[in-house]
């Protein structure tokens, strides 16, 4: 170990003994909020926050909760989300302010101002209208991290066409499924996307699944890399050409506060993804307020960088809607943290003068593994606040982040929330909260979170189920086209007034929340949410496979990793390496590379109950080498012994 490495180890050891981190005095001195707001009147509180937006027509009622769990916020109010994110800043004389310092992986630079957005969003909105997109039509978006993705989302918002963004890492088959189930009328995609020096021909790949998307009448293609792009006459439209031909002005028509803003598909406990539906007034109120509060935002001086992809909720809420509603200058980076080399992020951070940095624990753990020398080579002294999201952050990674990236002077906000909640729910306030590494600390003002026992009693300081006990403005309104599943998934366990989160948590003696992880069959791999059922169904659709069961295993790098127990069809023996690769590639094709199993274990049979239900709990025990839980309900207890042998064989093969 080198001297610097061992001195870092010593520093981390020292920090490990320090259990609490009060906000640094220099930070508090200039913090926007230094006292926790007391909320006596919940509705008045949120009405006050909604007042930060520009309403074309004021609301008559703050909250209508007469038909739980279907909430309506700011009833009767009207606003235009795109107007709030763009026009009003330009009207206030801030047109020259940079909205995005966009940076590409080869060092390309493009600064997009609010005036640029104003011009482009209007033209793009007119392009949509010119091609028959009307208010209420669903528009799919499958784009990489380029400024056009923001323009496309805002163009949809401007004309009241809910967008359905699919993360760029998903496969065209996943795009197809999401377009089909949302009955999307159009899809906005790109000629090609860059990743680590290579270009993927996105439009050409999407074309292969077009037949499965009968509702999609128009494909809008953004020109980005110049990749070879087949165009179908009468269906496909080059966005740049159409924008040139379109009118410059597109009025921002006000829509109802409850007008749907977007659908975002997320994984649940079955193979079918859930179309989480968010609406306009409440959602924008929630993201704008929490973005300002949690990140201590000073829009005139901060350079804010959220490293998420726009295709996830974090991108929707904290790259696009929250920051833009607040007139923020953000960094948007199209690339990986380790391309062209492991300096990539810190180069961007230094050159853009990033002051607020928001990322995922998995990225911090990767940086930690690569070593501090990359970050240390850069001047990151402008950084004043760090954030974490997507999964629990282990104290060691927290401390490393605090020490190496934050130079021990930046508070860390560990923000807990979900696609469903729309915005941050539990988080420290950087100028107020004493933090404890690994805890998301306490609910934000206006939010009522609790930990309950299985029977709905207060769990005290014991582990229990996390719940949210009062409606909040950014909450999902339903699952698209499936009210029943909405009620069943979130509002059945504890009744229609208590939202069941799906996370296990513990509240300590100081009232701090420690989120432990999912309690359903949802995996969290590198902060990406996936369902075991979705991956199983992809594996089973491979011709050689008869049956599969997927579990998540703890993983040092990615938080969790995917392990699949697979039974091959017919009288086939165990698969070989080629079969492993085939199955992994098949999953990549069906869902996306992110869902590929890290480990495949061949199984002659799977542990099942007498009614044929696979007992994943036992598979988890066996994979972890734990004492087996109750096996009395198994149809065939012998299965377990065979599996144990297989797991051991696999482990010794892995070790070699
Ligand atoms: C997990 C991402 C611990 C949690 C915004 C939640 C977290 C799921 C944290 C939602 C955190 C998110 N600490 N766990 N700070 N943030 N999670 O919908 O299990 O992609 O239910 O939203 O991620 O994932 P989703």
mmCIF file of C-alpha atoms in Angstrom, residues 62-296:
data_model
loop_
_atom_site.group_PDB
_atom_site.id
_atom_site.type_symbol
_atom_site.label_atom_id
_atom_site.label_comp_id
_atom_site.label_asym_id
_atom_site.label_seq_id
_atom_site.Cartn_x
_atom_site.Cartn_y
_atom_site.Cartn_z
ATOM 1 C CA UNK A 62 -55.559 22.438 -2.466
ATOM 2 C CA UNK A 63 -56.244 18.738 -1.984
ATOM 3 C CA UNK A 64 -59.162 16.540 -2.833
ATOM 4 C CA UNK A 65 -58.727 13.302 -0.862
ATOM 5 C CA UNK A 66 -62.382 12.371 -0.849
ATOM 6 C CA UNK A 67 -61.789 9.232 -2.846
ATOM 7 C CA UNK A 68 -58.579 7.687 -1.477
ATOM 8 C CA UNK A 69 -56.159 6.515 -2.757
ATOM 9 C CA UNK A 70 -56.911 8.730 -5.766
ATOM 10 C CA UNK A 71 -55.611 12.180 -4.881
ATOM 11 C CA UNK A 72 -56.181 15.442 -6.691
ATOM 12 C CA UNK A 73 -53.988 18.411 -5.959
ATOM 13 C CA UNK A 74 -54.628 22.065 -6.731
ATOM 14 C CA UNK A 75 -58.062 21.310 -8.084
ATOM 15 C CA UNK A 76 -59.261 23.775 -10.689
ATOM 16 C CA UNK A 77 -55.811 25.322 -11.106
ATOM 17 C CA UNK A 78 -54.234 25.597 -14.551
ATOM 18 C CA UNK A 79 -50.630 25.930 -15.601
ATOM 19 C CA UNK A 80 -48.241 25.017 -18.363
ATOM 20 C CA UNK A 81 -45.245 23.011 -17.163
ATOM 21 C CA UNK A 82 -42.980 24.027 -20.064
ATOM 22 C CA UNK A 83 -43.853 27.677 -19.477
ATOM 23 C CA UNK A 84 -42.799 27.283 -15.852
ATOM 24 C CA UNK A 85 -39.545 25.580 -16.793
ATOM 25 C CA UNK A 86 -38.524 27.916 -19.605
ATOM 26 C CA UNK A 87 -40.623 30.891 -20.692
ATOM 27 C CA UNK A 88 -40.974 32.574 -17.345
ATOM 28 C CA UNK A 89 -37.196 32.669 -16.873
ATOM 29 C CA UNK A 90 -36.730 34.209 -20.297
ATOM 30 C CA UNK A 91 -39.457 36.755 -19.525
ATOM 31 C CA UNK A 92 -37.637 37.576 -16.301
ATOM 32 C CA UNK A 93 -34.552 38.512 -18.343
ATOM 33 C CA UNK A 94 -32.621 35.288 -17.737
ATOM 34 C CA UNK A 95 -32.565 34.097 -21.359
ATOM 35 C CA UNK A 96 -28.772 34.158 -21.479
ATOM 36 C CA UNK A 97 -28.408 31.965 -18.417
ATOM 37 C CA UNK A 98 -27.055 28.525 -19.251
ATOM 38 C CA UNK A 99 -29.596 25.800 -18.564
ATOM 39 C CA UNK A 100 -27.221 22.989 -19.480
ATOM 40 C CA UNK A 101 -23.490 22.782 -19.846
ATOM 41 C CA UNK A 102 -23.683 19.693 -22.039
ATOM 42 C CA UNK A 103 -20.443 17.707 -22.252
ATOM 43 C CA UNK A 104 -19.710 14.739 -24.507
ATOM 44 C CA UNK A 105 -17.348 11.871 -23.849
ATOM 45 C CA UNK A 106 -14.778 13.088 -26.390
ATOM 46 C CA UNK A 107 -14.632 16.492 -24.715
ATOM 47 C CA UNK A 108 -17.348 18.075 -26.875
ATOM 48 C CA UNK A 109 -18.948 21.117 -25.294
ATOM 49 C CA UNK A 110 -22.314 22.676 -25.937
ATOM 50 C CA UNK A 111 -23.906 25.270 -23.699
ATOM 51 C CA UNK A 112 -27.663 25.547 -23.983
ATOM 52 C CA UNK A 113 -29.249 28.707 -22.574
ATOM 53 C CA UNK A 114 -32.820 29.235 -21.438
ATOM 54 C CA UNK A 115 -33.357 31.319 -24.595
ATOM 55 C CA UNK A 116 -32.118 28.364 -26.688
ATOM 56 C CA UNK A 117 -34.559 26.067 -24.920
ATOM 57 C CA UNK A 118 -37.351 28.584 -25.441
ATOM 58 C CA UNK A 119 -36.694 28.663 -29.184
ATOM 59 C CA UNK A 120 -36.206 24.915 -29.632
ATOM 60 C CA UNK A 121 -39.047 23.735 -27.421
ATOM 61 C CA UNK A 122 -41.543 25.843 -29.345
ATOM 62 C CA UNK A 123 -40.348 24.602 -32.709
ATOM 63 C CA UNK A 124 -40.248 20.991 -31.556
ATOM 64 C CA UNK A 125 -43.761 21.358 -30.133
ATOM 65 C CA UNK A 126 -44.921 22.654 -33.498
ATOM 66 C CA UNK A 127 -43.285 19.686 -35.225
ATOM 67 C CA UNK A 128 -45.304 17.359 -32.996
ATOM 68 C CA UNK A 129 -48.493 19.273 -33.760
ATOM 69 C CA UNK A 130 -47.722 19.406 -37.484
ATOM 70 C CA UNK A 131 -47.624 15.608 -37.412
ATOM 71 C CA UNK A 132 -50.935 15.159 -35.726
ATOM 72 C CA UNK A 133 -49.917 14.900 -32.073
ATOM 73 C CA UNK A 134 -52.661 16.317 -29.918
ATOM 74 C CA UNK A 135 -53.163 17.038 -26.247
ATOM 75 C CA UNK A 136 -53.541 13.723 -24.428
ATOM 76 C CA UNK A 137 -51.640 11.630 -26.999
ATOM 77 C CA UNK A 138 -48.834 9.547 -25.503
ATOM 78 C CA UNK A 139 -45.415 10.163 -27.034
ATOM 79 C CA UNK A 140 -42.564 7.701 -26.512
ATOM 80 C CA UNK A 141 -39.028 9.036 -26.094
ATOM 81 C CA UNK A 142 -35.951 6.846 -26.552
ATOM 82 C CA UNK A 143 -32.973 9.170 -26.574
ATOM 83 C CA UNK A 144 -29.493 9.312 -25.101
ATOM 84 C CA UNK A 145 -28.195 12.050 -22.787
ATOM 85 C CA UNK A 146 -28.224 14.883 -25.297
ATOM 86 C CA UNK A 147 -29.928 18.279 -24.907
ATOM 87 C CA UNK A 148 -32.589 17.178 -27.403
ATOM 88 C CA UNK A 149 -34.042 14.792 -24.851
ATOM 89 C CA UNK A 150 -34.909 17.749 -22.621
ATOM 90 C CA UNK A 151 -36.292 19.688 -25.572
ATOM 91 C CA UNK A 152 -38.426 16.684 -26.560
ATOM 92 C CA UNK A 153 -39.834 16.244 -23.050
ATOM 93 C CA UNK A 154 -40.642 19.941 -22.718
ATOM 94 C CA UNK A 155 -42.185 20.040 -26.202
ATOM 95 C CA UNK A 156 -44.553 17.270 -25.106
ATOM 96 C CA UNK A 157 -45.316 19.093 -21.863
ATOM 97 C CA UNK A 158 -45.971 22.295 -23.764
ATOM 98 C CA UNK A 159 -48.779 20.748 -25.791
ATOM 99 C CA UNK A 160 -50.055 18.458 -23.047
ATOM 100 C CA UNK A 161 -48.956 15.208 -24.699
ATOM 101 C CA UNK A 162 -47.755 12.922 -21.857
ATOM 102 C CA UNK A 163 -44.320 11.498 -22.548
ATOM 103 C CA UNK A 164 -43.199 7.971 -21.918
ATOM 104 C CA UNK A 165 -39.410 7.988 -21.751
ATOM 105 C CA UNK A 166 -37.553 4.692 -22.011
ATOM 106 C CA UNK A 167 -34.029 4.542 -20.551
ATOM 107 C CA UNK A 168 -31.428 4.366 -23.347
ATOM 108 C CA UNK A 169 -29.933 1.209 -21.837
ATOM 109 C CA UNK A 170 -33.097 -0.764 -22.478
ATOM 110 C CA UNK A 171 -33.351 -2.890 -25.584
ATOM 111 C CA UNK A 172 -35.619 -2.099 -28.556
ATOM 112 C CA UNK A 173 -37.828 -5.004 -27.402
ATOM 113 C CA UNK A 174 -38.423 -3.166 -24.143
ATOM 114 C CA UNK A 175 -39.195 0.002 -26.062
ATOM 115 C CA UNK A 176 -41.708 -1.971 -28.081
ATOM 116 C CA UNK A 177 -43.415 -3.332 -24.977
ATOM 117 C CA UNK A 178 -43.640 0.092 -23.370
ATOM 118 C CA UNK A 179 -45.034 1.701 -26.534
ATOM 119 C CA UNK A 180 -47.555 -1.076 -26.948
ATOM 120 C CA UNK A 181 -48.917 -0.992 -23.417
ATOM 121 C CA UNK A 182 -49.136 2.795 -23.338
ATOM 122 C CA UNK A 183 -50.685 2.936 -26.800
ATOM 123 C CA UNK A 184 -48.108 5.550 -27.828
ATOM 124 C CA UNK A 185 -48.928 7.495 -30.954
ATOM 125 C CA UNK A 186 -45.384 8.525 -31.795
ATOM 126 C CA UNK A 187 -41.827 7.747 -30.838
ATOM 127 C CA UNK A 188 -38.960 10.210 -30.664
ATOM 128 C CA UNK A 189 -35.589 8.528 -31.118
ATOM 129 C CA UNK A 190 -32.127 9.174 -32.501
ATOM 130 C CA UNK A 191 -29.912 8.097 -35.387
ATOM 131 C CA UNK A 192 -27.190 6.835 -33.085
ATOM 132 C CA UNK A 193 -25.883 6.979 -29.546
ATOM 133 C CA UNK A 194 -22.312 7.117 -28.305
ATOM 134 C CA UNK A 195 -20.965 5.003 -25.540
ATOM 135 C CA UNK A 196 -17.320 4.582 -24.705
ATOM 136 C CA UNK A 197 -16.027 5.530 -28.133
ATOM 137 C CA UNK A 198 -18.491 3.397 -30.066
ATOM 138 C CA UNK A 199 -21.683 4.374 -31.829
ATOM 139 C CA UNK A 200 -24.828 2.270 -31.632
ATOM 140 C CA UNK A 201 -27.245 2.621 -34.539
ATOM 141 C CA UNK A 202 -30.348 3.241 -32.438
ATOM 142 C CA UNK A 203 -32.905 4.010 -35.137
ATOM 143 C CA UNK A 204 -31.896 0.998 -37.209
ATOM 144 C CA UNK A 205 -32.326 -1.232 -34.149
ATOM 145 C CA UNK A 206 -35.709 0.288 -33.318
ATOM 146 C CA UNK A 207 -36.858 -0.381 -36.882
ATOM 147 C CA UNK A 208 -36.527 -4.102 -36.249
ATOM 148 C CA UNK A 209 -39.311 -4.026 -33.694
ATOM 149 C CA UNK A 210 -41.569 -1.470 -35.390
ATOM 150 C CA UNK A 211 -44.068 -4.141 -36.339
ATOM 151 C CA UNK A 212 -44.814 -4.632 -32.675
ATOM 152 C CA UNK A 213 -45.783 -1.003 -32.297
ATOM 153 C CA UNK A 214 -48.933 -0.622 -34.378
ATOM 154 C CA UNK A 215 -50.138 2.483 -32.511
ATOM 155 C CA UNK A 216 -46.959 4.385 -33.376
ATOM 156 C CA UNK A 217 -47.785 6.384 -36.482
ATOM 157 C CA UNK A 218 -44.777 8.679 -36.570
ATOM 158 C CA UNK A 219 -41.135 8.180 -35.670
ATOM 159 C CA UNK A 220 -39.276 11.437 -35.069
ATOM 160 C CA UNK A 221 -35.540 11.013 -35.511
ATOM 161 C CA UNK A 222 -33.044 13.360 -33.895
ATOM 162 C CA UNK A 223 -29.792 13.719 -35.821
ATOM 163 C CA UNK A 224 -26.941 13.246 -33.413
ATOM 164 C CA UNK A 225 -24.061 11.023 -34.518
ATOM 165 C CA UNK A 226 -24.669 10.756 -38.259
ATOM 166 C CA UNK A 227 -25.069 6.967 -37.954
ATOM 167 C CA UNK A 228 -26.494 5.188 -40.966
ATOM 168 C CA UNK A 229 -30.245 5.548 -40.597
ATOM 169 C CA UNK A 230 -32.959 3.870 -42.627
ATOM 170 C CA UNK A 231 -36.005 6.147 -42.977
ATOM 171 C CA UNK A 232 -39.480 4.951 -43.906
ATOM 172 C CA UNK A 233 -41.345 7.312 -46.173
ATOM 173 C CA UNK A 234 -44.558 8.583 -44.649
ATOM 174 C CA UNK A 235 -43.661 7.466 -41.123
ATOM 175 C CA UNK A 236 -40.212 8.728 -40.196
ATOM 176 C CA UNK A 237 -39.354 12.389 -39.800
ATOM 177 C CA UNK A 238 -35.954 14.049 -39.345
ATOM 178 C CA UNK A 239 -36.459 16.410 -36.442
ATOM 179 C CA UNK A 240 -33.920 19.032 -37.570
ATOM 180 C CA UNK A 241 -35.515 19.372 -41.005
ATOM 181 C CA UNK A 242 -39.026 19.479 -39.582
ATOM 182 C CA UNK A 243 -38.004 22.093 -37.018
ATOM 183 C CA UNK A 244 -36.671 24.336 -39.732
ATOM 184 C CA UNK A 245 -39.957 24.079 -41.571
ATOM 185 C CA UNK A 246 -42.076 24.582 -38.438
ATOM 186 C CA UNK A 247 -43.448 27.874 -37.127
ATOM 187 C CA UNK A 248 -41.361 29.608 -34.481
ATOM 188 C CA UNK A 249 -44.119 30.363 -31.994
ATOM 189 C CA UNK A 250 -46.076 27.835 -30.054
ATOM 190 C CA UNK A 251 -48.249 29.325 -27.328
ATOM 191 C CA UNK A 252 -48.021 27.646 -23.928
ATOM 192 C CA UNK A 253 -51.627 26.683 -23.382
ATOM 193 C CA UNK A 254 -52.538 26.206 -19.710
ATOM 194 C CA UNK A 255 -53.622 22.711 -18.674
ATOM 195 C CA UNK A 256 -55.432 21.423 -15.676
ATOM 196 C CA UNK A 257 -53.231 20.803 -12.618
ATOM 197 C CA UNK A 258 -54.186 17.124 -12.857
ATOM 198 C CA UNK A 259 -53.408 16.829 -16.568
ATOM 199 C CA UNK A 260 -51.029 13.854 -17.030
ATOM 200 C CA UNK A 261 -47.441 15.004 -17.519
ATOM 201 C CA UNK A 262 -45.795 11.650 -18.053
ATOM 202 C CA UNK A 263 -45.836 7.909 -17.649
ATOM 203 C CA UNK A 264 -42.666 6.185 -16.569
ATOM 204 C CA UNK A 265 -42.514 2.412 -16.561
ATOM 205 C CA UNK A 266 -40.893 0.883 -13.526
ATOM 206 C CA UNK A 267 -40.453 -2.640 -12.262
ATOM 207 C CA UNK A 268 -42.834 -4.299 -9.874
ATOM 208 C CA UNK A 269 -43.252 -7.815 -8.608
ATOM 209 C CA UNK A 270 -44.682 -9.234 -11.827
ATOM 210 C CA UNK A 271 -43.137 -9.402 -15.287
ATOM 211 C CA UNK A 272 -45.304 -6.565 -16.604
ATOM 212 C CA UNK A 273 -43.761 -3.163 -15.868
ATOM 213 C CA UNK A 274 -45.924 -0.626 -14.082
ATOM 214 C CA UNK A 275 -46.813 2.595 -15.890
ATOM 215 C CA UNK A 276 -46.381 5.120 -13.123
ATOM 216 C CA UNK A 277 -48.466 8.163 -13.895
ATOM 217 C CA UNK A 278 -47.560 11.659 -12.763
ATOM 218 C CA UNK A 279 -49.589 14.801 -13.339
ATOM 219 C CA UNK A 280 -48.686 18.466 -13.671
ATOM 220 C CA UNK A 281 -49.307 20.943 -10.843
ATOM 221 C CA UNK A 282 -48.566 18.791 -7.802
ATOM 222 C CA UNK A 283 -45.581 17.074 -9.372
ATOM 223 C CA UNK A 284 -43.952 20.334 -10.447
ATOM 224 C CA UNK A 285 -44.618 21.869 -7.029
ATOM 225 C CA UNK A 286 -42.992 18.886 -5.343
ATOM 226 C CA UNK A 287 -39.895 18.661 -7.521
ATOM 227 C CA UNK A 288 -39.260 22.413 -7.560
ATOM 228 C CA UNK A 289 -39.629 22.750 -3.791
ATOM 229 C CA UNK A 290 -37.520 19.719 -2.859
ATOM 230 C CA UNK A 291 -34.817 20.548 -5.401
ATOM 231 C CA UNK A 292 -34.388 23.997 -3.927
ATOM 232 C CA UNK A 293 -34.618 22.857 -0.328
ATOM 233 C CA UNK A 294 -32.504 19.700 -0.332
ATOM 234 C CA UNK A 295 -29.760 21.083 -2.561
ATOM 235 C CA UNK A 296 -29.684 24.518 -0.915
#
